[in-house]
mmCIF file of C-alpha atoms in Angstrom:
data_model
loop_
_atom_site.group_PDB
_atom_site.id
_atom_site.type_symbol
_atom_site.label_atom_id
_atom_site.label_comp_id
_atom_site.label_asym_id
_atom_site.label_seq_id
_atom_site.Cartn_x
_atom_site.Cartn_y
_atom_site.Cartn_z
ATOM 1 C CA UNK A 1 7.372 1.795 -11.976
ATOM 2 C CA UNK A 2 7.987 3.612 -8.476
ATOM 3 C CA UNK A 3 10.417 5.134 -6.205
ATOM 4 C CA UNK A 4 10.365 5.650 -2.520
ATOM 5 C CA UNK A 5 10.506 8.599 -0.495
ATOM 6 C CA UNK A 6 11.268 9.032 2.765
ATOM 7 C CA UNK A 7 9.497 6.874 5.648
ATOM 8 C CA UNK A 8 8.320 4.353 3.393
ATOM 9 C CA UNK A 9 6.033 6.373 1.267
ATOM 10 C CA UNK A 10 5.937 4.541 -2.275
ATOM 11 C CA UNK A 11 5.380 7.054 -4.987
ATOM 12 C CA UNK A 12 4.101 5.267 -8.007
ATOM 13 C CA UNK A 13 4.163 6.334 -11.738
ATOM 14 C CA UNK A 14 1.711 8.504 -13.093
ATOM 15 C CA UNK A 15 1.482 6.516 -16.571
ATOM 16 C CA UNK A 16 0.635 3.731 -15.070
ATOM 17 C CA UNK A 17 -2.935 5.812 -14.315
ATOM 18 C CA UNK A 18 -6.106 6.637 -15.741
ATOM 19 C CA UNK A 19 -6.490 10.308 -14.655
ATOM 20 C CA UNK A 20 -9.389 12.741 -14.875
ATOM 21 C CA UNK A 21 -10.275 16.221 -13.458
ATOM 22 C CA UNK A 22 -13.741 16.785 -11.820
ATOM 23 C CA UNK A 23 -15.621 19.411 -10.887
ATOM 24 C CA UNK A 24 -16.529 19.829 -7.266
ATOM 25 C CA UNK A 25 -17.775 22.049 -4.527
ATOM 26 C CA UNK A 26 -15.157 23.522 -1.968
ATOM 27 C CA UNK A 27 -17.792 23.029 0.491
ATOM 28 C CA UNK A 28 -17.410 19.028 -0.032
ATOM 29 C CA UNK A 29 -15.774 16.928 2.542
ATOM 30 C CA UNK A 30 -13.044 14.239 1.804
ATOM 31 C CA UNK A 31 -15.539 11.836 1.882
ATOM 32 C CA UNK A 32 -18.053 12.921 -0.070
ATOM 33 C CA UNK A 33 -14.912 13.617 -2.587
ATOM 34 C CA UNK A 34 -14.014 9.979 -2.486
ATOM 35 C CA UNK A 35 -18.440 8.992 -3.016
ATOM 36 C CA UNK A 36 -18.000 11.453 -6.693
ATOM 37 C CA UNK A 37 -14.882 9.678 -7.531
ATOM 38 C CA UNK A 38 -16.331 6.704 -6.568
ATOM 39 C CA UNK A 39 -19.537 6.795 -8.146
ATOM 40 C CA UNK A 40 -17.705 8.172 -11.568
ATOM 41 C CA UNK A 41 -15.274 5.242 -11.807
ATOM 42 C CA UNK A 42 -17.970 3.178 -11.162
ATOM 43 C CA UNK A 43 -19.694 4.682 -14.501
ATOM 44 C CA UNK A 44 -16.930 5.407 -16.284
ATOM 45 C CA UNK A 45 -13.852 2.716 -15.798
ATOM 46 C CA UNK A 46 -13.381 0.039 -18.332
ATOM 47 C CA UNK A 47 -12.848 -2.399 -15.101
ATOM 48 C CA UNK A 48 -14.951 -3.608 -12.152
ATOM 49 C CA UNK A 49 -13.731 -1.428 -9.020
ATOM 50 C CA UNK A 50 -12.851 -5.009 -7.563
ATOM 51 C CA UNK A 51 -10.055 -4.271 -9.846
ATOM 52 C CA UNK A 52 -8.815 -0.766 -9.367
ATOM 53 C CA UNK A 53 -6.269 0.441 -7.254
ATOM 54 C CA UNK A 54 -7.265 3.989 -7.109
ATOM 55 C CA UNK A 55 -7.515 7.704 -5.354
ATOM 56 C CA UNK A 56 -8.573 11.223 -5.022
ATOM 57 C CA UNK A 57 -6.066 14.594 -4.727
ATOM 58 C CA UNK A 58 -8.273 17.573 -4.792
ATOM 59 C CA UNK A 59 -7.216 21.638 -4.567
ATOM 60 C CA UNK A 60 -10.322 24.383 -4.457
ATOM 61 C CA UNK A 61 -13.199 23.709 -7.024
ATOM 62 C CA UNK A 62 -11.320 20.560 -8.665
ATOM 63 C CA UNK A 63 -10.338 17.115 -7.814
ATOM 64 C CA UNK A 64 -8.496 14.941 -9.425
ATOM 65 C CA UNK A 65 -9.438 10.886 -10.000
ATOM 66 C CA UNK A 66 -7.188 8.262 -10.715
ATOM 67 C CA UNK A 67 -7.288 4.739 -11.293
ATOM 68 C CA UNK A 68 -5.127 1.407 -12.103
ATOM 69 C CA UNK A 69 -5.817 -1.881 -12.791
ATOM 70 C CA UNK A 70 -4.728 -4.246 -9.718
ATOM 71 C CA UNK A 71 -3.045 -6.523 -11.900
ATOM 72 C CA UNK A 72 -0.945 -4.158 -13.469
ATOM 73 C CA UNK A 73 0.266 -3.150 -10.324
ATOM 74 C CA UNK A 74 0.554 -6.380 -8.438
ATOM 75 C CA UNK A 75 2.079 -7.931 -11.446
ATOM 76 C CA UNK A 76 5.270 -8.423 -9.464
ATOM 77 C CA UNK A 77 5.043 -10.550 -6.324
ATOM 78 C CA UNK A 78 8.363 -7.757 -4.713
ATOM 79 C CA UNK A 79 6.645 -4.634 -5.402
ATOM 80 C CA UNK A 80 2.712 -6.308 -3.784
ATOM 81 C CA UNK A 81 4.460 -7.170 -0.730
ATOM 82 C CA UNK A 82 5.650 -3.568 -0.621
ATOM 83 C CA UNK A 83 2.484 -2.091 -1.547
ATOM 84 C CA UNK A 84 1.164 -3.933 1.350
ATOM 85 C CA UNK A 85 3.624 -2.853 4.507
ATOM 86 C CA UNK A 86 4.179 1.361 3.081
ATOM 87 C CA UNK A 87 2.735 3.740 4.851
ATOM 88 C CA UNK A 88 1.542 5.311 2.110
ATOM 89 C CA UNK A 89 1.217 4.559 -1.554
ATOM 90 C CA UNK A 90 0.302 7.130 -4.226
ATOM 91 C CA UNK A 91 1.279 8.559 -7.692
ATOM 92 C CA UNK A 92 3.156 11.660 -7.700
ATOM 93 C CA UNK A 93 0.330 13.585 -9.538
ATOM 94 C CA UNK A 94 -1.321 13.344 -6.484
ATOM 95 C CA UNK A 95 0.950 15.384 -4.470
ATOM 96 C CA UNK A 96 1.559 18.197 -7.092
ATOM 97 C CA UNK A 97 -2.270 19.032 -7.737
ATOM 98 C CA UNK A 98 -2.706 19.821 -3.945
ATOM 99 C CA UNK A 99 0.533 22.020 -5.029
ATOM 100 C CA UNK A 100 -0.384 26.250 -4.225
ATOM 101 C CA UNK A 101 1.049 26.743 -7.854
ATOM 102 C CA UNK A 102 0.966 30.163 -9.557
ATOM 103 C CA UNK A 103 -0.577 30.523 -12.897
ATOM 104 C CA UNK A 104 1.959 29.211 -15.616
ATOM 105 C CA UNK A 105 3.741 26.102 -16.705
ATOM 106 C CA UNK A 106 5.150 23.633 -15.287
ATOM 107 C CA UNK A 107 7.192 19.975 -15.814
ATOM 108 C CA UNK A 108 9.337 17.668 -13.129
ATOM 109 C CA UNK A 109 10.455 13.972 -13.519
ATOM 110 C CA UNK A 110 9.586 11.144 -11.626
ATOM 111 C CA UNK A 111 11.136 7.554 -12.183
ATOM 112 C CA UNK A 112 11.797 8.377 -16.167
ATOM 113 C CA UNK A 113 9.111 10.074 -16.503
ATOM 114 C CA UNK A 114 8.561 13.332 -17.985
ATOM 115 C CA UNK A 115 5.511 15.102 -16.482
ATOM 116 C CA UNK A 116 4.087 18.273 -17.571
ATOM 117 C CA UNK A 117 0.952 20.538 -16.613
ATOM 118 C CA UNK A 118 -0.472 24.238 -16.723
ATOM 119 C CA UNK A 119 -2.153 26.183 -14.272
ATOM 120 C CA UNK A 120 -4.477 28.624 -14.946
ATOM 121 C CA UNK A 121 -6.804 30.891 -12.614
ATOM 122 C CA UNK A 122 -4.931 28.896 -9.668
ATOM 123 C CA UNK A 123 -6.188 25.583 -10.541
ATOM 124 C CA UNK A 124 -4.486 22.547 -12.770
ATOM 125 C CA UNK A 125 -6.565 22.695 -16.312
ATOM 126 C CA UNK A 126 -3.820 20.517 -17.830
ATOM 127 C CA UNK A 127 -1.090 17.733 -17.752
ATOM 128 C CA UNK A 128 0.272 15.362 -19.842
ATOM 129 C CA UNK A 129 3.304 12.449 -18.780
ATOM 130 C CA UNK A 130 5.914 11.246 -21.467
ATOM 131 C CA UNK A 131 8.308 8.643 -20.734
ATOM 132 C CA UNK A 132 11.721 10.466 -20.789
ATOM 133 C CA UNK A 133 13.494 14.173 -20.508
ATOM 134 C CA UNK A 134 10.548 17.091 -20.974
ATOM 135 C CA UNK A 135 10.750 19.386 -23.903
ATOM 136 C CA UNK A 136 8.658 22.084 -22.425
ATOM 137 C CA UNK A 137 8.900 25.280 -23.925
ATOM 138 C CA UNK A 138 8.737 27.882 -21.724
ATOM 139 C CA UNK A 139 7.788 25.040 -18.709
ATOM 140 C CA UNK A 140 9.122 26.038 -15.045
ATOM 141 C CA UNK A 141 11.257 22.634 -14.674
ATOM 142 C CA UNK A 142 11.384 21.585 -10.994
ATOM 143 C CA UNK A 143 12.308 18.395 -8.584
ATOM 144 C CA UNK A 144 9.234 16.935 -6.170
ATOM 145 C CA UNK A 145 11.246 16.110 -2.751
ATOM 146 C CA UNK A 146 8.878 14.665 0.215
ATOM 147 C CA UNK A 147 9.872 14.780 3.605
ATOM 148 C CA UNK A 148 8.032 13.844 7.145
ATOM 149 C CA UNK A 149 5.880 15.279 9.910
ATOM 150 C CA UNK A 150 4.378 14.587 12.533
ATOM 151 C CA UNK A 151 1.034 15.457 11.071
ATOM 152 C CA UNK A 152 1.428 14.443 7.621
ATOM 153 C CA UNK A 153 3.983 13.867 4.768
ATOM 154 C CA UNK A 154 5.710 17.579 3.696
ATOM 155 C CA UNK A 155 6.047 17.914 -0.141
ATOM 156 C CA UNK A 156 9.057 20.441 -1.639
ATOM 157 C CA UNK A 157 9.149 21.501 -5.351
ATOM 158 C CA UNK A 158 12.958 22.557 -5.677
ATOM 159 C CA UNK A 159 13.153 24.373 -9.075
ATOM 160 C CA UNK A 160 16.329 24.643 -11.243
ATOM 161 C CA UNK A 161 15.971 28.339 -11.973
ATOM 162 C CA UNK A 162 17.984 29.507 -8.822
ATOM 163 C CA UNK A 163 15.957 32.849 -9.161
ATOM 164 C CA UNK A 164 12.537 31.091 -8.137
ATOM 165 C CA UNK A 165 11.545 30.356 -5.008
ATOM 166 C CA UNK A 166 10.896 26.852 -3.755
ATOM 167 C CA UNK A 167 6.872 25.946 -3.575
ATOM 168 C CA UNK A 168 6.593 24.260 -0.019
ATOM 169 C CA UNK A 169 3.374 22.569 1.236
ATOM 170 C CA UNK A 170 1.579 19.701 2.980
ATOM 171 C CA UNK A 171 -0.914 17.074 2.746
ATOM 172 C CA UNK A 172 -2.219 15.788 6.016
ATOM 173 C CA UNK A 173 -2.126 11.892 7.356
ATOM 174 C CA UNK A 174 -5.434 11.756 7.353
ATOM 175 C CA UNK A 175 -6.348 12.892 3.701
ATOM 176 C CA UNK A 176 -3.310 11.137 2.128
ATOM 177 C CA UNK A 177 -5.414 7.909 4.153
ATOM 178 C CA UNK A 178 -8.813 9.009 3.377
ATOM 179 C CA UNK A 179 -8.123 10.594 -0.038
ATOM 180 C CA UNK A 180 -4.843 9.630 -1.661
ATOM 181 C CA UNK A 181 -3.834 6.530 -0.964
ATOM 182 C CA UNK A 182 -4.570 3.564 -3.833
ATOM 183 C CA UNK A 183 -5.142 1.076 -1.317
ATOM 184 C CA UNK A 184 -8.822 -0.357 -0.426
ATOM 185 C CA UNK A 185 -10.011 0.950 3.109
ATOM 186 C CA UNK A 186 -10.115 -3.072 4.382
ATOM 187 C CA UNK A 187 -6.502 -2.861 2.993
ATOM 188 C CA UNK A 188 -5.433 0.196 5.282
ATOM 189 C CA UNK A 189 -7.076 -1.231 7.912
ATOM 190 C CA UNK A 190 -4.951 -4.304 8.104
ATOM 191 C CA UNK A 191 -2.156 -2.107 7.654
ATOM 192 C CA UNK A 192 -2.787 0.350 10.496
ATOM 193 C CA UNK A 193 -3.826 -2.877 13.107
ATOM 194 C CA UNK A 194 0.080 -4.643 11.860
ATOM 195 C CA UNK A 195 1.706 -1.127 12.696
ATOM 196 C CA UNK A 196 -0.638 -1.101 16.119
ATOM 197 C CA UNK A 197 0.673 -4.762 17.082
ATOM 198 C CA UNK A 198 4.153 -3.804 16.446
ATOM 199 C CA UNK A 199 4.420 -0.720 18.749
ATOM 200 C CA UNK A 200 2.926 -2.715 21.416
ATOM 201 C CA UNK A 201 5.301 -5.857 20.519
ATOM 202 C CA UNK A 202 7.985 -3.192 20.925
ATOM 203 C CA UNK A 203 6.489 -1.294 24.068
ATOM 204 C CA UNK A 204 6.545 -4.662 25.776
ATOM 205 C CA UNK A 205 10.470 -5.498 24.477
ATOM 206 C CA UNK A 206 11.291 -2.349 25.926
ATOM 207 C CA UNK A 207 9.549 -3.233 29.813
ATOM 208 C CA UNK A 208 10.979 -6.539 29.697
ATOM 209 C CA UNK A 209 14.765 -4.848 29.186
ATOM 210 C CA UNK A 210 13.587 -2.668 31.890
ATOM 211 C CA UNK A 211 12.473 -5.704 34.232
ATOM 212 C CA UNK A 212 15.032 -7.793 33.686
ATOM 213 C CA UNK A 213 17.447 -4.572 34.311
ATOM 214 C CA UNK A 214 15.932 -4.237 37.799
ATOM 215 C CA UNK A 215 15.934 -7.929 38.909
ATOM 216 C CA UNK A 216 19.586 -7.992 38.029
ATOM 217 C CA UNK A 217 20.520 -4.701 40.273
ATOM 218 C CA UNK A 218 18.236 -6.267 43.157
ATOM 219 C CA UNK A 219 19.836 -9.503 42.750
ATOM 220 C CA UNK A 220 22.922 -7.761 43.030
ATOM 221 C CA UNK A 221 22.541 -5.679 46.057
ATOM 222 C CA UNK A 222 20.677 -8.830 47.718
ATOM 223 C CA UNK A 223 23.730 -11.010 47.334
ATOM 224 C CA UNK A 224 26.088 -8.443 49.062
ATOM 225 C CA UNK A 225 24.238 -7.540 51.576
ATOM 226 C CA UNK A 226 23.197 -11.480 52.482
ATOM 227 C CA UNK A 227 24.935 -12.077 55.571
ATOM 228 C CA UNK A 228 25.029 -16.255 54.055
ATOM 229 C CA UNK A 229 23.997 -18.767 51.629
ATOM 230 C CA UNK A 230 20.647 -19.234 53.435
ATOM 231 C CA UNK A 231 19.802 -15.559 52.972
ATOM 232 C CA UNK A 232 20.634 -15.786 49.518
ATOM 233 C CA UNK A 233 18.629 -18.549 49.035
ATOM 234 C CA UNK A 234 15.327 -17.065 50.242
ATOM 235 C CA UNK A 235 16.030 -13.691 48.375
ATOM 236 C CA UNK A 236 16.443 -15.937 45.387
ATOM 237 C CA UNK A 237 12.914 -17.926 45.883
ATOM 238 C CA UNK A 238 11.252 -14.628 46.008
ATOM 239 C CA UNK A 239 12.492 -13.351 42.936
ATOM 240 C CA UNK A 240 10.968 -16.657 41.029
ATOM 241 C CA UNK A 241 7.754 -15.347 40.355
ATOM 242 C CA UNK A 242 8.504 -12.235 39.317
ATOM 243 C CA UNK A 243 11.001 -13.875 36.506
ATOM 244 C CA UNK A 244 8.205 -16.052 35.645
ATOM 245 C CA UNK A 245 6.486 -13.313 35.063
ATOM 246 C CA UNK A 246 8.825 -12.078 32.905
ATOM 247 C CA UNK A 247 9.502 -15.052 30.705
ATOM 248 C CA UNK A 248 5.584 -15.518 29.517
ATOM 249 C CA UNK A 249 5.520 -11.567 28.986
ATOM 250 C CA UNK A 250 9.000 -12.553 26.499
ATOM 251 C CA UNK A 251 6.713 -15.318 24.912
ATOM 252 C CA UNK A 252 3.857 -12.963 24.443
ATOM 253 C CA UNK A 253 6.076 -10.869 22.876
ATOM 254 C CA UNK A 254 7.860 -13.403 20.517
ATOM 255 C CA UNK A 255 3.868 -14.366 19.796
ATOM 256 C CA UNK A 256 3.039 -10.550 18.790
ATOM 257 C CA UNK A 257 6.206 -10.356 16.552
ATOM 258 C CA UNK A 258 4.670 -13.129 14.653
ATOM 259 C CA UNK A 259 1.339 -11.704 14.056
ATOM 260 C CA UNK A 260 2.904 -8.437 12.747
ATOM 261 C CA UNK A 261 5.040 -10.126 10.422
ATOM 262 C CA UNK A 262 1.736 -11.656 8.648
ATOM 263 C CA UNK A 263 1.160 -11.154 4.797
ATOM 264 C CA UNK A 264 -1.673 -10.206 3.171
ATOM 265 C CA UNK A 265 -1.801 -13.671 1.659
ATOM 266 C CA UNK A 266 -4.923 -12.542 -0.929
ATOM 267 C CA UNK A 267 -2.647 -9.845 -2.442
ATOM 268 C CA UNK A 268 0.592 -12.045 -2.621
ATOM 269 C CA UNK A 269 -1.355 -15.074 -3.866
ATOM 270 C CA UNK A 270 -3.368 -12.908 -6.312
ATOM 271 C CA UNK A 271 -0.326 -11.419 -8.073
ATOM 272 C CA UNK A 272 1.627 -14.733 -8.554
ATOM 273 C CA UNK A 273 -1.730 -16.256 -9.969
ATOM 274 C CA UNK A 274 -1.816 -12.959 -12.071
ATOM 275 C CA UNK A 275 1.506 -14.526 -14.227
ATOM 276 C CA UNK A 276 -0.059 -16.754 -16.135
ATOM 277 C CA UNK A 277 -3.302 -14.660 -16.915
ATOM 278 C CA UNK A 278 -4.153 -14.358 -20.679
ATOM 279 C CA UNK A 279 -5.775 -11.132 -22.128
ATOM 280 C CA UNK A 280 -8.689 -13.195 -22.610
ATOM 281 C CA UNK A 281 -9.442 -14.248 -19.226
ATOM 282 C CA UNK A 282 -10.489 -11.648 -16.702
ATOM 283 C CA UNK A 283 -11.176 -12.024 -12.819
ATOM 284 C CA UNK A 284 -14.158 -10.458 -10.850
ATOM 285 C CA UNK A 285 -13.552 -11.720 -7.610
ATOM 286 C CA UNK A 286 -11.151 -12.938 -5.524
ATOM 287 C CA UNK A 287 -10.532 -14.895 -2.038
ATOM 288 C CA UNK A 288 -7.770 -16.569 0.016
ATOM 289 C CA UNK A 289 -9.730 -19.316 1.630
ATOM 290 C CA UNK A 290 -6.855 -20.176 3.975
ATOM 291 C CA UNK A 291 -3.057 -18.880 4.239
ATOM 292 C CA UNK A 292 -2.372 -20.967 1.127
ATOM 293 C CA UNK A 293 -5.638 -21.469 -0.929
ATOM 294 C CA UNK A 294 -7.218 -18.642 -3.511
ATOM 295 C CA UNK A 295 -10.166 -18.979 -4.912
ATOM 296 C CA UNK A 296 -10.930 -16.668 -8.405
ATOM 297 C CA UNK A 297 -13.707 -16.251 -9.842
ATOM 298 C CA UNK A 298 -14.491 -14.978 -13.607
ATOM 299 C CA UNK A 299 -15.000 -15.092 -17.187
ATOM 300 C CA UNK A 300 -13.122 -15.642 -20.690
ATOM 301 C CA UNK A 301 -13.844 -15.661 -23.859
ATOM 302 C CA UNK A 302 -14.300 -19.296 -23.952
ATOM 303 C CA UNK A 303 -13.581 -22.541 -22.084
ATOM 304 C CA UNK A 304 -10.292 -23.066 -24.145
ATOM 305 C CA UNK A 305 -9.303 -19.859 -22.735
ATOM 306 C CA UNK A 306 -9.996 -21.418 -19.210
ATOM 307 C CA UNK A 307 -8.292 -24.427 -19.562
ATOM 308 C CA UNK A 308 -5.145 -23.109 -21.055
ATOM 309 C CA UNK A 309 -5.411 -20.854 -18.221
ATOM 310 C CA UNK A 310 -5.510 -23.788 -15.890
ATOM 311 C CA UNK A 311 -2.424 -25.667 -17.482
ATOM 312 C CA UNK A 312 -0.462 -22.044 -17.285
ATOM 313 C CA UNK A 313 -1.049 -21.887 -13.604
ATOM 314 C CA UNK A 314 0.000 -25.992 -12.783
ATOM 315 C CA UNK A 315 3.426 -25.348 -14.974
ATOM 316 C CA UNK A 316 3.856 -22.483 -12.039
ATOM 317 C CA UNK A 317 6.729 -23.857 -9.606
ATOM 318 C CA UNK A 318 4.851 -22.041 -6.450
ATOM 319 C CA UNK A 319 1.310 -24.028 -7.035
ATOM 320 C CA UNK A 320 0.486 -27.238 -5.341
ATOM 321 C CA UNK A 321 -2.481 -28.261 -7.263
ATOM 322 C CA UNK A 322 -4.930 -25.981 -9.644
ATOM 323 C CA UNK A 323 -8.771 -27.226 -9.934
ATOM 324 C CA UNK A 324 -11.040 -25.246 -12.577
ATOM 325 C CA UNK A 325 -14.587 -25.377 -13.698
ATOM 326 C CA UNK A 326 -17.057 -24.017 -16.247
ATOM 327 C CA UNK A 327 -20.485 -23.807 -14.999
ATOM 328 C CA UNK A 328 -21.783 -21.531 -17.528
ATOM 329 C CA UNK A 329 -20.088 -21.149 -21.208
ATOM 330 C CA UNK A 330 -22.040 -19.306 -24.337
ATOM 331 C CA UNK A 331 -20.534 -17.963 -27.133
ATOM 332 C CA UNK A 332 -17.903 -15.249 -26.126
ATOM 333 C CA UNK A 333 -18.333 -15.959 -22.481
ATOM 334 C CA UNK A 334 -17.548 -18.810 -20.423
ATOM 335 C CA UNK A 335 -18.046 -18.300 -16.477
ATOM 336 C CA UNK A 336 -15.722 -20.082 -14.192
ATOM 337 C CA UNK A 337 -14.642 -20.723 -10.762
ATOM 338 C CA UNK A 338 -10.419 -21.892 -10.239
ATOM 339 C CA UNK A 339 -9.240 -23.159 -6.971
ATOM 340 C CA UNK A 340 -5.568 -23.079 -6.201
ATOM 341 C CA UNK A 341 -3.819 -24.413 -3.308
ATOM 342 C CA UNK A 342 -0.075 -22.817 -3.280
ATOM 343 C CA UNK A 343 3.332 -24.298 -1.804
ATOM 344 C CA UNK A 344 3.875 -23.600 1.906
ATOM 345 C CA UNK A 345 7.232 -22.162 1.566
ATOM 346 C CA UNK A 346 5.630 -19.084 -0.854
ATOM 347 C CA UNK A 347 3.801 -17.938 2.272
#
């Protein structure tokens, strides 16, 4: 389903994306990129946008639009925590139509994957993914390499006719974050304040080393140039505060570490409850009501759906205690609200 590059970007599969290629001004910015895609989803995608994870690549008059459902990719509890701490998450599509491609064709493979796509007048007009090697005729085959800097993620198309010349280029930080990235912007935003909290969890480790450092050397040149124990003594009882000081600046520190180390318990909780989801039962909405509660709310295509639903998620070894109702159930469609209260130790 993925593979990392380097710096903890997660590059995802392209088949696991709806993809489409609209037509846009140059003129546009990011955002009003992201409002189009966003208003066409909207329109067009077969699921609410609660659940789609998706993103926006564009290159001159084009952009490109894709989309996946949630649960597909949160489906595994390993790969949501990931999703959650990367710095950036994306399918590899995304990357190679911001590519400054000459007109021809094209193919590269990502995670078993075979990906090909033409380019004509200098922008993509076509792609299609297969799972496996390409058969290409005539296709410029090539590897996608990604590599860091300091102002965004540098992208390398390495191709296996030794004749050709590499095609080099880069997307910056703040349009793989505004643009590409599948993650919701509340999402991000945790993200960015965890990575905040843990350079200032590690700014302060490295002042306390630095403290504790000094005190030691004064210590030090105190004691040998104390004439006696009284001396000493008095050096020593000025010192106290100072390594009082230091010890609640430690426990702040040990208190930060904690905070960055938090989950994003709705995502986690969401894609365990995701395992025992029928076809027939579909959520709208979601909340984590405390660190070990979700709340989901949504509709099936009847209240034997629900309840078999409700017995899948009690057989579940990380669930405390499941509680579903039906307030509204017609023919086809049968509203309903589950609460589930999780183990402590899945947190």
């Amino acid at each position: 389903m993925q593979q990392k590059g380097s710096d903890n970007n997660i590059i995802l599969a392209d088949s696991a994306f709806f993809m489409k290629i609209l037509d846009a001004d140059k003129a546009l910015s990011d955002a009003d990129c992201r409002a189009l895609a966003s208003n066409y989803l909207e329109t067009s995608a077969p699921l609410p946008m609660e659940q789609l994870m998706w993103g926006v690549s564009r290159r001159g008059g084009k952009v490109l639009v894709y989309a996946a459902a949630s649960h597909r990719l949160l489906a595994d509890s390993d790969i949501s925590e990931e999703l959650m701490s990367a710095r950036r998450v994306f399918p590899s599509f995304a990357a190679v139509f911001a590519a400054p491609f000459e007109d021809g064709k094209y193919c590269y493979e990502n995670g078993g994957e075979a990906v090909e796509f033409e380019v004509s007048g200098g922008e993509i007009s076509d792609f299609d993914i297969y799972d496996g090697a390409s058969n290409a005729e005539g296709a410029a085959g090539f590897s996608l390499n990604v590599s860091e800097s300091t102002v965004g993620p540098k992208f390398n198309a390495d191709f296996k006719d030794a004749k050709r010349q590499p095609v080099k280029w880069r997307i910056s930080n703040s349009r793989m974050r505004n643009l590409c990235d599948v993650r919701s912007r509340a999402q991000l935003a945790e993200i960015s304040k965890r990575m905040l909290r843990g350079a200032l969890a590690g700014a302060f480790f490295a002042f306390a080393i630095l403290a504790f450092v000094c005190m030691a050397v004064w210590q030090i040149s105190l004691m040998v140039s104390a004439s006696n124990v009284a001396s000493v003594r008095a050096d020593l009882d000025a010192i106290s505060p100072k390594a009082k000081a230091v010890e609640a600046m430690s426990e702040q520190l040990a208190f930060m570490g904690s905070l960055s180390k938090k989950p994003l318990y709705n995502v986690r909780l969401l894609a365990i409850a995701n395992r025992a989801r029928s076809p027939d039962v579909e959520f709208s909405k979601t909340s984590a009501t405390s660190p070990n509660e979700l709340q989901i709310f949504g509709k099936a295509d009847s209240a034997g759906s629900v309840n078999k639903f409700e017995e899948e998620l009690g057989k579940m070894p990380q669930i405390k205690s499941v509680r579903a109702s039906v307030p509204s159930s017609k023919s086809g469609n049968a509203q309903f609200e589950i609460n589930i209260t999780f183990r402590d130790d899945v947190r």
